[in-house]
XYZ file of C-alpha atoms in Angstrom:
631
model
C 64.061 201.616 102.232
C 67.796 200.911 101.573
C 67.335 203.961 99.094
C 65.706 206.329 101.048
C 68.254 205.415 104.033
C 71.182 206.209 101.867
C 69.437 210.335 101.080
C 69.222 210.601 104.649
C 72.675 210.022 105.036
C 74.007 211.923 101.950
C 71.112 214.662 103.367
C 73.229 214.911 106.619
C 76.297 214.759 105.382
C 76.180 217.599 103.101
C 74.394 219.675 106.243
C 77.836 218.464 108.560
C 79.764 220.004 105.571
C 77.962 223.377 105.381
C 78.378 223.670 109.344
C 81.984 223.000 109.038
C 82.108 225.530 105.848
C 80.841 228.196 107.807
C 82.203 228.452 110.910
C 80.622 232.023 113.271
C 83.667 234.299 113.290
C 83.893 235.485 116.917
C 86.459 237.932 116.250
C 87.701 239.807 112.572
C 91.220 238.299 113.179
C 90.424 234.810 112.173
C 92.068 233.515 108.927
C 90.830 234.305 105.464
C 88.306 231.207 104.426
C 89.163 230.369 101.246
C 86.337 230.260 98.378
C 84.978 226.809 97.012
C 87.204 227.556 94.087
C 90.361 229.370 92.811
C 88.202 231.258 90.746
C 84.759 232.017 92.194
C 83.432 234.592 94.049
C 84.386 235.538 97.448
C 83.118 238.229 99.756
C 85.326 240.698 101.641
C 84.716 243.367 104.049
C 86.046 246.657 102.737
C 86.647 249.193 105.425
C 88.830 251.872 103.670
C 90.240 253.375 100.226
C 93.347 255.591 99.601
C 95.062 256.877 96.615
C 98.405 257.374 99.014
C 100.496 254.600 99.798
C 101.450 256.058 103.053
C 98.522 256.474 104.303
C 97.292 253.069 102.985
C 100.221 251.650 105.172
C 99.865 253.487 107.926
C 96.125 252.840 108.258
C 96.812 249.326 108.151
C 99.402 249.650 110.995
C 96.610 251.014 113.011
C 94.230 247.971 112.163
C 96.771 245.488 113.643
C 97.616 247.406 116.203
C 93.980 246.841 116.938
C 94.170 242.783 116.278
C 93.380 242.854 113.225
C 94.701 241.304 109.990
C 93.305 243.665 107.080
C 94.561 243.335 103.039
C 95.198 245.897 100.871
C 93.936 245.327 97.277
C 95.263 247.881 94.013
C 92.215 248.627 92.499
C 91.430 251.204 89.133
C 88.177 253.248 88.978
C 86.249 254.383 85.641
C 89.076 256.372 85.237
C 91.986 254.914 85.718
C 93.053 256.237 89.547
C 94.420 253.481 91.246
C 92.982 253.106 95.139
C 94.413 251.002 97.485
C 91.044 249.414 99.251
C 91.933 248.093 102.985
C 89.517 244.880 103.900
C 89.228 242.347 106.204
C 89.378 238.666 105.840
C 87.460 237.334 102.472
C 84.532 234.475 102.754
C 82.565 232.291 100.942
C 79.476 234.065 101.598
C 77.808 237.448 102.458
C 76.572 236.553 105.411
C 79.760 235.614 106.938
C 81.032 239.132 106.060
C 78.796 240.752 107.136
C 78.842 239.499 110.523
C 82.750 240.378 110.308
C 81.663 244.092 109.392
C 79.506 244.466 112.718
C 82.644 243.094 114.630
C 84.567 245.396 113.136
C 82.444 248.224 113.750
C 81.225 247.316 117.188
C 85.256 247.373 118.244
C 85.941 250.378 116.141
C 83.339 252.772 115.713
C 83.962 252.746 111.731
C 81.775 252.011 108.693
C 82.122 249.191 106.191
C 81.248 247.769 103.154
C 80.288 244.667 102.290
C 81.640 243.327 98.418
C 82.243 240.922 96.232
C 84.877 240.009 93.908
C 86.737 237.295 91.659
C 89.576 235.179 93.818
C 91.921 235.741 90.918
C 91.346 239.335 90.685
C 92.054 239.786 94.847
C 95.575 237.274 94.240
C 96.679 239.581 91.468
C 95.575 242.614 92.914
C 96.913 241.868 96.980
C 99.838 243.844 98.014
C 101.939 241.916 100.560
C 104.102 244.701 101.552
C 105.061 248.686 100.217
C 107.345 246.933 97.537
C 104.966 244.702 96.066
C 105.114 245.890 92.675
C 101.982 247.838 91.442
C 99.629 246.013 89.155
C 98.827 247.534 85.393
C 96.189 250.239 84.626
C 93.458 248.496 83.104
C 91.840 251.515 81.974
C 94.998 253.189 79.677
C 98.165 252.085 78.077
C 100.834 251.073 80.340
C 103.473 254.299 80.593
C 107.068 253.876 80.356
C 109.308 253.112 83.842
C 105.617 252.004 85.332
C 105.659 248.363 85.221
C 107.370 247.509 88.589
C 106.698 250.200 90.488
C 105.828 249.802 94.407
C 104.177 251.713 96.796
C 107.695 252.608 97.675
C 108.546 254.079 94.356
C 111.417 251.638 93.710
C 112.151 250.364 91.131
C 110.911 246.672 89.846
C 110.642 243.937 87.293
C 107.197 242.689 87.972
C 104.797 241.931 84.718
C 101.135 241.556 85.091
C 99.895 237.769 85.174
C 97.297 238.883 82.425
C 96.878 241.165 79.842
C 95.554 244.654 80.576
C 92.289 243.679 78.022
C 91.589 240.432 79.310
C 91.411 242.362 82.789
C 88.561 244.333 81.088
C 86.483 241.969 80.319
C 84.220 240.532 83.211
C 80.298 239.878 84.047
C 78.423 241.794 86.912
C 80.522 244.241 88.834
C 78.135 241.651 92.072
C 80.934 239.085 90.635
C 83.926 240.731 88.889
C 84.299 244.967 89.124
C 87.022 247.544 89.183
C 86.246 251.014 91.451
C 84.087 253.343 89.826
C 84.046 256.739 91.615
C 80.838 256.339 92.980
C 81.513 252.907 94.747
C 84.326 254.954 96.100
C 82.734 257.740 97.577
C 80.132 254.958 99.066
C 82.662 253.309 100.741
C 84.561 256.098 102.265
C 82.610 258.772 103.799
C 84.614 262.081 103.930
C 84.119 262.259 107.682
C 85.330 258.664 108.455
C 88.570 259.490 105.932
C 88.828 262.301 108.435
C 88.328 260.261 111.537
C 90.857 257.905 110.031
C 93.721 260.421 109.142
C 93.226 261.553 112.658
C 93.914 258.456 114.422
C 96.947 257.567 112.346
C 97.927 261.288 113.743
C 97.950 260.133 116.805
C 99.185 256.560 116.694
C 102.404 258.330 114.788
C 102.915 260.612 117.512
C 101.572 263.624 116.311
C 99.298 264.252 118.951
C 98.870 268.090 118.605
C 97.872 267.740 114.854
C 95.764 264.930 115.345
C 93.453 266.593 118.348
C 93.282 269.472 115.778
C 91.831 267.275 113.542
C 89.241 266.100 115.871
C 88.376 269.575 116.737
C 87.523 270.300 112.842
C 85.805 267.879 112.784
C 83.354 268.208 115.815
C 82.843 271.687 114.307
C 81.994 270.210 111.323
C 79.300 266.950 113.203
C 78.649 269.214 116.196
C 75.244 266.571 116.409
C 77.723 263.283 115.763
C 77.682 262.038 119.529
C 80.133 258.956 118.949
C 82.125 261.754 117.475
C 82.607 263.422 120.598
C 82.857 260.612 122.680
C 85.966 259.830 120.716
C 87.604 262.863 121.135
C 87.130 263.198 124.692
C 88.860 259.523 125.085
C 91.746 261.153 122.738
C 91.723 263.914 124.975
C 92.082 261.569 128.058
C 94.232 259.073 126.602
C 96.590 262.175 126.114
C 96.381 263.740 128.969
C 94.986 266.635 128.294
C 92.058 266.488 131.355
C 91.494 269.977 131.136
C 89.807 270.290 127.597
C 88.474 266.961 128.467
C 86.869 268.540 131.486
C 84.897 271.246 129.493
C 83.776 269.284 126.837
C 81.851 267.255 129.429
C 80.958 269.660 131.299
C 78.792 270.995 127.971
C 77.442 267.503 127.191
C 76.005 266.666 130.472
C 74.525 270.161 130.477
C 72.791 269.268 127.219
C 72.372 265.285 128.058
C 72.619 264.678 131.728
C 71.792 260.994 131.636
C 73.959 260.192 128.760
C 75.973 256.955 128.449
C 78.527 257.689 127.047
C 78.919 261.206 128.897
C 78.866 259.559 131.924
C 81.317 256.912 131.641
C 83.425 259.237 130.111
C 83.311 261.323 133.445
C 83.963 258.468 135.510
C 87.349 257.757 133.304
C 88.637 261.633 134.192
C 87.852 261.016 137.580
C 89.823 257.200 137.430
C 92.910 259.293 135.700
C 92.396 262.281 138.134
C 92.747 260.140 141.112
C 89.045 261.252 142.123
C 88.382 256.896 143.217
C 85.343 258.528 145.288
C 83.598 260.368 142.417
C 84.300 257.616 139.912
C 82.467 255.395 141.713
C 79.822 257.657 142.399
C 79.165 258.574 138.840
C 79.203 254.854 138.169
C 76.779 253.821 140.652
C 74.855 256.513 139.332
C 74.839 254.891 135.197
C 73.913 251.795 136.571
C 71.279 252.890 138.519
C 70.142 254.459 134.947
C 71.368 251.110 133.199
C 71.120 248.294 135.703
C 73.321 245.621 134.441
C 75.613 247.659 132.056
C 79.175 245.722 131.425
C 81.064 248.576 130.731
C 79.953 250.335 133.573
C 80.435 247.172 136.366
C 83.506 246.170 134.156
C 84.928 250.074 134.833
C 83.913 250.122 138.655
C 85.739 246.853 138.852
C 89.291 248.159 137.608
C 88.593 251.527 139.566
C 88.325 249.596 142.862
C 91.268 247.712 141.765
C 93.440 250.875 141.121
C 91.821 252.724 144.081
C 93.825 250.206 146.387
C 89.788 249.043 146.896
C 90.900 245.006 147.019
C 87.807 243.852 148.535
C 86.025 246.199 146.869
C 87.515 245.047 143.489
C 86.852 241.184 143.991
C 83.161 242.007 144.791
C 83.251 244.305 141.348
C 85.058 241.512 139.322
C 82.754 238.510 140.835
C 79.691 240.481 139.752
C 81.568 241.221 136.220
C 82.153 237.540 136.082
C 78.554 236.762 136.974
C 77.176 238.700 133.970
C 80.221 237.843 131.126
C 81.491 234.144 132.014
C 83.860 234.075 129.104
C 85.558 237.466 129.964
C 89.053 236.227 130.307
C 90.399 239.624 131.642
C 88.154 239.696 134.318
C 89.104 236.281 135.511
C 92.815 236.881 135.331
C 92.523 240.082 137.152
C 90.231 238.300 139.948
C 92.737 235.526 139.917
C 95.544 237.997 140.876
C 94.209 239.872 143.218
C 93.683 236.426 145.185
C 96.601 235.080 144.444
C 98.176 238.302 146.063
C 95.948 238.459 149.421
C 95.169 235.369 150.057
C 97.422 232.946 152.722
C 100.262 232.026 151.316
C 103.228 229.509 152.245
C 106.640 229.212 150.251
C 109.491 227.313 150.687
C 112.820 228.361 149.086
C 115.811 225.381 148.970
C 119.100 226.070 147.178
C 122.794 224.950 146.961
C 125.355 227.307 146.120
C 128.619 226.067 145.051
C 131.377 228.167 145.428
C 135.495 228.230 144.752
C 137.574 226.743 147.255
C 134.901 223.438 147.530
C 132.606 226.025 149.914
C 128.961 225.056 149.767
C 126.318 227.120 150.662
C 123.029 224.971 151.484
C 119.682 227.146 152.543
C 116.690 226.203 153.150
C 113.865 229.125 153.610
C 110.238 229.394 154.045
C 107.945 231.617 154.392
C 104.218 232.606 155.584
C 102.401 235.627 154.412
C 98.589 236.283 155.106
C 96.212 239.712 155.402
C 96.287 241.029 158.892
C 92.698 242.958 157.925
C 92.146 245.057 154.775
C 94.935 247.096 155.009
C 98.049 244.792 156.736
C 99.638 242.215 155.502
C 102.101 239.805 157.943
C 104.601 237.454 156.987
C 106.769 235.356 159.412
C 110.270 233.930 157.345
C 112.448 231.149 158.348
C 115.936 230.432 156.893
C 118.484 227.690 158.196
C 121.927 228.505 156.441
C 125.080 225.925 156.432
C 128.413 227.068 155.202
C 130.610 224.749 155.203
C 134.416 224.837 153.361
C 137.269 222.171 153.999
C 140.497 223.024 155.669
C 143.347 223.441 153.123
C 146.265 225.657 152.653
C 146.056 229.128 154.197
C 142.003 228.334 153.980
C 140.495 227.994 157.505
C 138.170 225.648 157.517
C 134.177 226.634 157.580
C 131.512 224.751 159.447
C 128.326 227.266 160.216
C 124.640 227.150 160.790
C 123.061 230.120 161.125
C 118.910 230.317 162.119
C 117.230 233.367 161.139
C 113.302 234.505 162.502
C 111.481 236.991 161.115
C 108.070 239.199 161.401
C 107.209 241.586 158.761
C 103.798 243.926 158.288
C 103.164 245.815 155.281
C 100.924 248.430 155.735
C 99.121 250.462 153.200
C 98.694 254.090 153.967
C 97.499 255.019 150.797
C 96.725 254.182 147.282
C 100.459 254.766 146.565
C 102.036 254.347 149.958
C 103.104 251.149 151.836
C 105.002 251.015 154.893
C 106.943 247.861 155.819
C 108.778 247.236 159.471
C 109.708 243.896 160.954
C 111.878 242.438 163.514
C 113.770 239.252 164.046
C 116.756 237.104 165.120
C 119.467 235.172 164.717
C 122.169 232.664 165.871
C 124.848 230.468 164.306
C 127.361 233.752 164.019
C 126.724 236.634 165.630
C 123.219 236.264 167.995
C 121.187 238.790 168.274
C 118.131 241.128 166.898
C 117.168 242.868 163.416
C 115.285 245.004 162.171
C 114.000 246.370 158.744
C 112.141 249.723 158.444
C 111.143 251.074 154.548
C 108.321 251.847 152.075
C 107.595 251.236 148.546
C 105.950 253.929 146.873
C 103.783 253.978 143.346
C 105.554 257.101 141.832
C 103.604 256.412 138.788
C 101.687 253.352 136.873
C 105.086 251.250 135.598
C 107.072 252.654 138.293
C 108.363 251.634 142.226
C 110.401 253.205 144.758
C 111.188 251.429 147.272
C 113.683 252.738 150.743
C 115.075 250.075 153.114
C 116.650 250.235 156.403
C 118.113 247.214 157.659
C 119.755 246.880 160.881
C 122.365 243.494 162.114
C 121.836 241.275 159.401
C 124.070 237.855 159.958
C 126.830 238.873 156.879
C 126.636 235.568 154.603
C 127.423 236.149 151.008
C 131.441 236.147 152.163
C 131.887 232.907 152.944
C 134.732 233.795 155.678
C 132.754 236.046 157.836
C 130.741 233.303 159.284
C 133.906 232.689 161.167
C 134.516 236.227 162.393
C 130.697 237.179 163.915
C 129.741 239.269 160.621
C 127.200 241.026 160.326
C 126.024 244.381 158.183
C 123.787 247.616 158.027
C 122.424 248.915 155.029
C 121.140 251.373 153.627
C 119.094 250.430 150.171
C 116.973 253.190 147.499
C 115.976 251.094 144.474
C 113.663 252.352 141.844
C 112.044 249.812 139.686
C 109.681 250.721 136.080
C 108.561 249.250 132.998
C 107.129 251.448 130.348
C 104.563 250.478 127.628
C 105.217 246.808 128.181
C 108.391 247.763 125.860
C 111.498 249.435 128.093
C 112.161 248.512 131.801
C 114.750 250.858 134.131
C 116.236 249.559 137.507
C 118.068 251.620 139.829
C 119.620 250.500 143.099
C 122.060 252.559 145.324
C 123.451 250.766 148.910
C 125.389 251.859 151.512
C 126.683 248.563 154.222
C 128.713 249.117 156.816
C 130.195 245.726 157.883
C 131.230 244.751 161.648
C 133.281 241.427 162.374
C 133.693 239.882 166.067
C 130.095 241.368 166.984
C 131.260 245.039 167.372
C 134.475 245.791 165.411
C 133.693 248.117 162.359
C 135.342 246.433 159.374
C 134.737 248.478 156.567
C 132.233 250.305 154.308
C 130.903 249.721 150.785
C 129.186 251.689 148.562
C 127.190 250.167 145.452
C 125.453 251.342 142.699
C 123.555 249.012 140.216
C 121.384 249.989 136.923
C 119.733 248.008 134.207
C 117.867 249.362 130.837
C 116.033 246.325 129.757
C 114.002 246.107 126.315
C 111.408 243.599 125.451
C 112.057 242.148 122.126
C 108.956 239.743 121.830
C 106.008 238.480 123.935
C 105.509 235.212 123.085
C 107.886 233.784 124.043
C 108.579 236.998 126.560
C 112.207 237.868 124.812
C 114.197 240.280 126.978
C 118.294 242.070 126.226
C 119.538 244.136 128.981
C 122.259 246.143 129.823
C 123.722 247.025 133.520
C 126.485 248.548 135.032
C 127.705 247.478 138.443
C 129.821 249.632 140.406
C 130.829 248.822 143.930
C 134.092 250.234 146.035
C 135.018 248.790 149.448
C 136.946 250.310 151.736
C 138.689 248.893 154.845
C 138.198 250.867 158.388
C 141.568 249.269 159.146
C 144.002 248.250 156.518
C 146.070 245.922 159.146
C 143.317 243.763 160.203
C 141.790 242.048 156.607
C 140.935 238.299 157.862
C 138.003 238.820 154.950
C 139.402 239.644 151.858
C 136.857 241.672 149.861
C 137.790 243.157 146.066
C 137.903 246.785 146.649
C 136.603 247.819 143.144
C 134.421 246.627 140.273
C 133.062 248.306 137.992
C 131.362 245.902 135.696
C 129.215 245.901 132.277
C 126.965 243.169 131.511
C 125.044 242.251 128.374
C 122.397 239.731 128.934
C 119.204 238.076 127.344
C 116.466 236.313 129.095
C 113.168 234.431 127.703
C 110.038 232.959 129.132
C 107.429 229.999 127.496
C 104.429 228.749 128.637
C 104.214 225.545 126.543
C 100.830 225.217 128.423
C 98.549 226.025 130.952
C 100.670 223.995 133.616
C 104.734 224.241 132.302
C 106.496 227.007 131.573
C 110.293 227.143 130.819
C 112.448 230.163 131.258
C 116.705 230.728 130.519
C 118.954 233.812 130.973
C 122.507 233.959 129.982
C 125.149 236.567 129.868
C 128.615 237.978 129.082
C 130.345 240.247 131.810
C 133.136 243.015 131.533
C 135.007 244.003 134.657
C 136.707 247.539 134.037
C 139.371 245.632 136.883
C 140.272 242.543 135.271
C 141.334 241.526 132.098
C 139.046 238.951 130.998
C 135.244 238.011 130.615
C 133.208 236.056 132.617
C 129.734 235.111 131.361
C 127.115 233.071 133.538
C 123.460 230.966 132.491
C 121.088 228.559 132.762
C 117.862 227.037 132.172
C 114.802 226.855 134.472
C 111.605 225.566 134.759
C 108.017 226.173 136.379
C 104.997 224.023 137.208
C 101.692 225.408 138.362
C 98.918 223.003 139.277
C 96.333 224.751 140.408
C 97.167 226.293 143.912
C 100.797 225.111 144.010
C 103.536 226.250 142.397
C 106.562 224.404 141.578
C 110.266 225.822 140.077
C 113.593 224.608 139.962
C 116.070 225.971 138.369
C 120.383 226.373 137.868
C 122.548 228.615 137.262
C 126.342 228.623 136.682
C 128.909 231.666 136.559
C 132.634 231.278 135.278
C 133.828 233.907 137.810
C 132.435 233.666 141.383
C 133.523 237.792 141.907
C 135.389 237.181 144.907
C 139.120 237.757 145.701
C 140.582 235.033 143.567
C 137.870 234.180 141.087
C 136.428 231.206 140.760
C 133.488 229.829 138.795
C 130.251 229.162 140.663
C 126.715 227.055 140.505
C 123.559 227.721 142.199
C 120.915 224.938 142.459
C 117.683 226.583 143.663
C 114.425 225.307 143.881
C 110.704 226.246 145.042
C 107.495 225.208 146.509
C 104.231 227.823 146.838
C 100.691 227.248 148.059
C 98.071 229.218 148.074
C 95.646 229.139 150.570
């Protein structure tokens, strides 16, 4: 009993092991699983074959572009050409490689083959990088000025690990092989080398010489549907609608209830701005194809960039219904609410500024959808200034109360509208107003136009005591382009009045920012501005609020962003400053920090400045924090 107990248990065990040994890949990114020895056989996932390096490389650039992690391996074939084979992961059995091939082709539309080889042979043979040196031809005597060579013709000093016979010797090519032609010409189908020297075109930029590529070779496969459906997504991913247009114009002719026709169509119409048709078509491919993702998955996002928000959370639930792991889908449905949905915030700070003058504010606000196209918000802010007497200072002791009501309307896809009206006492009493758009020029880019009329003038300290208040006139443009470069713009014209109706002055600013992501994760920003402002008094007798009268200032600056986890994130900026006025540099930072728990949101965060940019200087600290619910 004792005995047969103790198989069971070894049966098991061993069973646990082989379930831990192979693990079901979900994606062709995961690491490399290692063989059960140094030396025995391994299985990898071959997916390409050059004899030139750049193209090797560039290929390769493509594949991780993609998310994946592919290998390149030197390899010789029965005559001695070197190939560079690009593959995919390596495993400890077929199977698992071959389920990595149907990833692979599934995501890509490419072939693959499945092979075999010796662990040693893929360590020797693995090039790291263009200057890994190139390994010995097997097949002749080694030539003079070869050993050491790279893929980068430079120069090297490498030897081989073994000698060039021992590398000829070896049992099945199943286990151990070199290339022969043959096994080359089965891996690589002329049309998918094709395919794949046209989409390194294109990643590289050359678009025109890539799409003539494609057009060779749908001449060439004028039956090869996934062919087609390719180039019309080149076509569209490029902008160029119009050939796009005609090609599926012909296909639908010849195939009116194809799949991939039709979703193609509803793309063009997305790209076109044709929300109505894309739907349509659509509606029309699932009524072929109940329950296709792609299609609910595309009428989801088309809703969404249609301005369609209802429309989109109905498209996204559904999407969510059918794929519950789809992450995307989630996030998107997640922002959408998080955007329309009630929402309260409350905004405290302390600013600390030269002469002991403390600035304490506490805000709030409440925003919620009106109906399907308005959205209200009412804002709060109590404001105390306060600044001890001392010598030639007058002393500062202000609350101001400010109301306000603001509606955003949305008058088109594009096009929101935004007006609101309030009030205010502590200073001057009375109304203001705010009348503006923002407007969607294109996908990473905002323009926004701002009127706003008898603001309470706050951010100089000493007008609190004089009545001040401001007009302006703001135009600030605002894009970010391919997740990579961001531009800001800002122009404003203020005209300040001081004992309710005296003009005061006028200033002019103009503000702009080129920003460029270095990493994502963590988000790793650098950023240049230029800030130019000029202030001119409408009375040079009657200055009771000193204001500097020119800066023109450069700042470099770097900001990051972690999320250590689903609930904290930590973020820091920091910079130096260059005034073109002064003679020395100011530079400003700090840390902050963000909690999100669930529905709320909490942030606090502090900043300091070694030159407040008032008359006189002055360094500076801002204490801010933040509270945010979402209904």
């Amino acid at each position: 009993m004792k005995k047969l107990t103790f198989i069971l248990i070894l049966f098991l065990t061993v069973a646990a092991a082989q379930l831990v040994l192979i693990p079901v890949r979900s994606s062709a990114q995961d690491s490399p699983v290692a063989g059960p020895d140094k030396d025995g056989k391994i299985w990898t996932v071959r997916v390409s074959a050059f004899d030139q390096a750049e193209n090797t490389w560039n290929f390769v650039s493509y594949l991780e572009k993609e998310g994946f992690k592919p290998t390149v391996v030197r390899l010789f074939d029965s005559k001695g050409k070197l190939w560079r084979v690009v593959q995919i992961g390596d495993y400890p059995t077929k199977s698992q490689a071959s389920i990595v091939g149907l990833v692979f082709r599934k995501r890509v539309g490419l072939d693959y083959m499945v092979r075999s080889m010796s662990r040693t042979l893929l360590d020797e043979r693995t090039a790291s990088t263009k200057e890994t040196p190139l390994p010995v031809n097997p097949m002749a005597a080694p030539v003079s000025g070869g050993i050491g060579r790279t893929d980068g013709i430079k120069a090297g000093t490498g030897t081989p690990s073994r000698p060039a016979e021992e590398l000829l010797k070896g049992t099945s090519e199943e286990f151990f092989y070199e290339l022969d032609q043959r096994d080359v010409l089965r891996a690589v189908s002329e049309r998918q080398r094709s395919v794949i020297m046209a989409r390194i075109m294109i990643r590289r930029g050359y678009i025109n010489d890539g799409l003539r590529m494609y057009e060779k070779l749908l001449k060439q496969y004028p039956t090869d549907f996934d062919l087609r459906e390719e180039y019309i997504e080149v076509l569209l991913d490029n902008d160029e609608y119009e050939k796009a247009a005609v090609l599926l114009k012909a296909w639908l002719q010849d195939e009116p209830l194809s799949a991939g026709a039709l979703r193609q169509e509803a793309r063009l119409r997305l790209l076109t701005g044709d929300f109505d048709q894309q739907q349509a078509t659509l509606g029309y491919l699932l009524r072929l194809r109940p329950g296709d993702i792609e299609s609910i998955s595309a009428r989801a996002y088309g809703r969404q960039e249609a301005g369609d928000w209802l429309g989109a959370v109905t498209g996204f639930s559904e999407l969510i219904d059918k794929e519950p792991d789809n992450v995307d889908a989630r996030e998107a449905l997640a922002g959408i609410l998080l955007q329309r949905r009630p929402r309260l915030e409350l905004t405290p700070s302390i600013y600390l500024q030269p002469n002991d003058t403390i600035t304490t504010t506490l805000g709030g606000s409440f925003a919620m959808q009106l109906n399907e196209l308005t959205r209200g918000e009412v804002y709060y802010a109590n404001t105390n200034i306060y600044r001890p007497a001392g010598e030639g200072i007058d002393k500062i002791d202000k609350d101001v109360n400010q109301l306000a009501f603001i509606f955003k309307r949305e008058l088109s896809r594009t096009f929101t509208g935004v007006a609101g009206i309030g009030v205010h006492e502590g200073t001057a009493s009375g109304f203001s107003g705010t009348l503006g758009f923002d407007w969607q020029v294109h996908r990473p880019g905002l323009l926004s136009a701002m009127i706003d009329y008898n603001n309470p003038w706050l951010d100089e300290p000493s007008a609190a005591n004089y009545k001040g208040r401001y007009n302006q006139l703001a135009l600030t443009y605002n894009g970010f382009y391919d997740d990579t470069w961001g531009l800001f713009l800002n122009g404003q014209y203020r005209q300040y009045t001081l004992d309710e109706d005296r003009l005061y002055g006028h200033r002019g600013v103009l503000n702009v920012i080129l920003t460029r992501r270095l990493l994502s994760d963590p988000d790793l920003f650098v950023s240049y501005s230029f800030y130019r402002s000029k202030f001119k008094y409408e009375d040079s007798t009657y200055t009771p609020v000193e204001i500097v009268p020119n800066e023109a200032i450069h700042t470099i600056s770097a900001s990051f962003s972690k999320s250590l986890c689903d609930v904290i994130s930590i973020e820091g900026s920091g910079g130096v400053r260059a005034d073109e006025f002064k003679t020395s540099l100011s530079y400003f930072g700090g840390p902050s920090l963000v909690l999100r728990l669930g529905r709320f949101e909490l942030s606090t965060g502090y900043e300091y400045s070694s030159d407040s940019g008032q008359v006189g200087g002055g360094e500076t600290q801002l204490i801010r924090g933040g509270f945010s619910f979402v209904f």
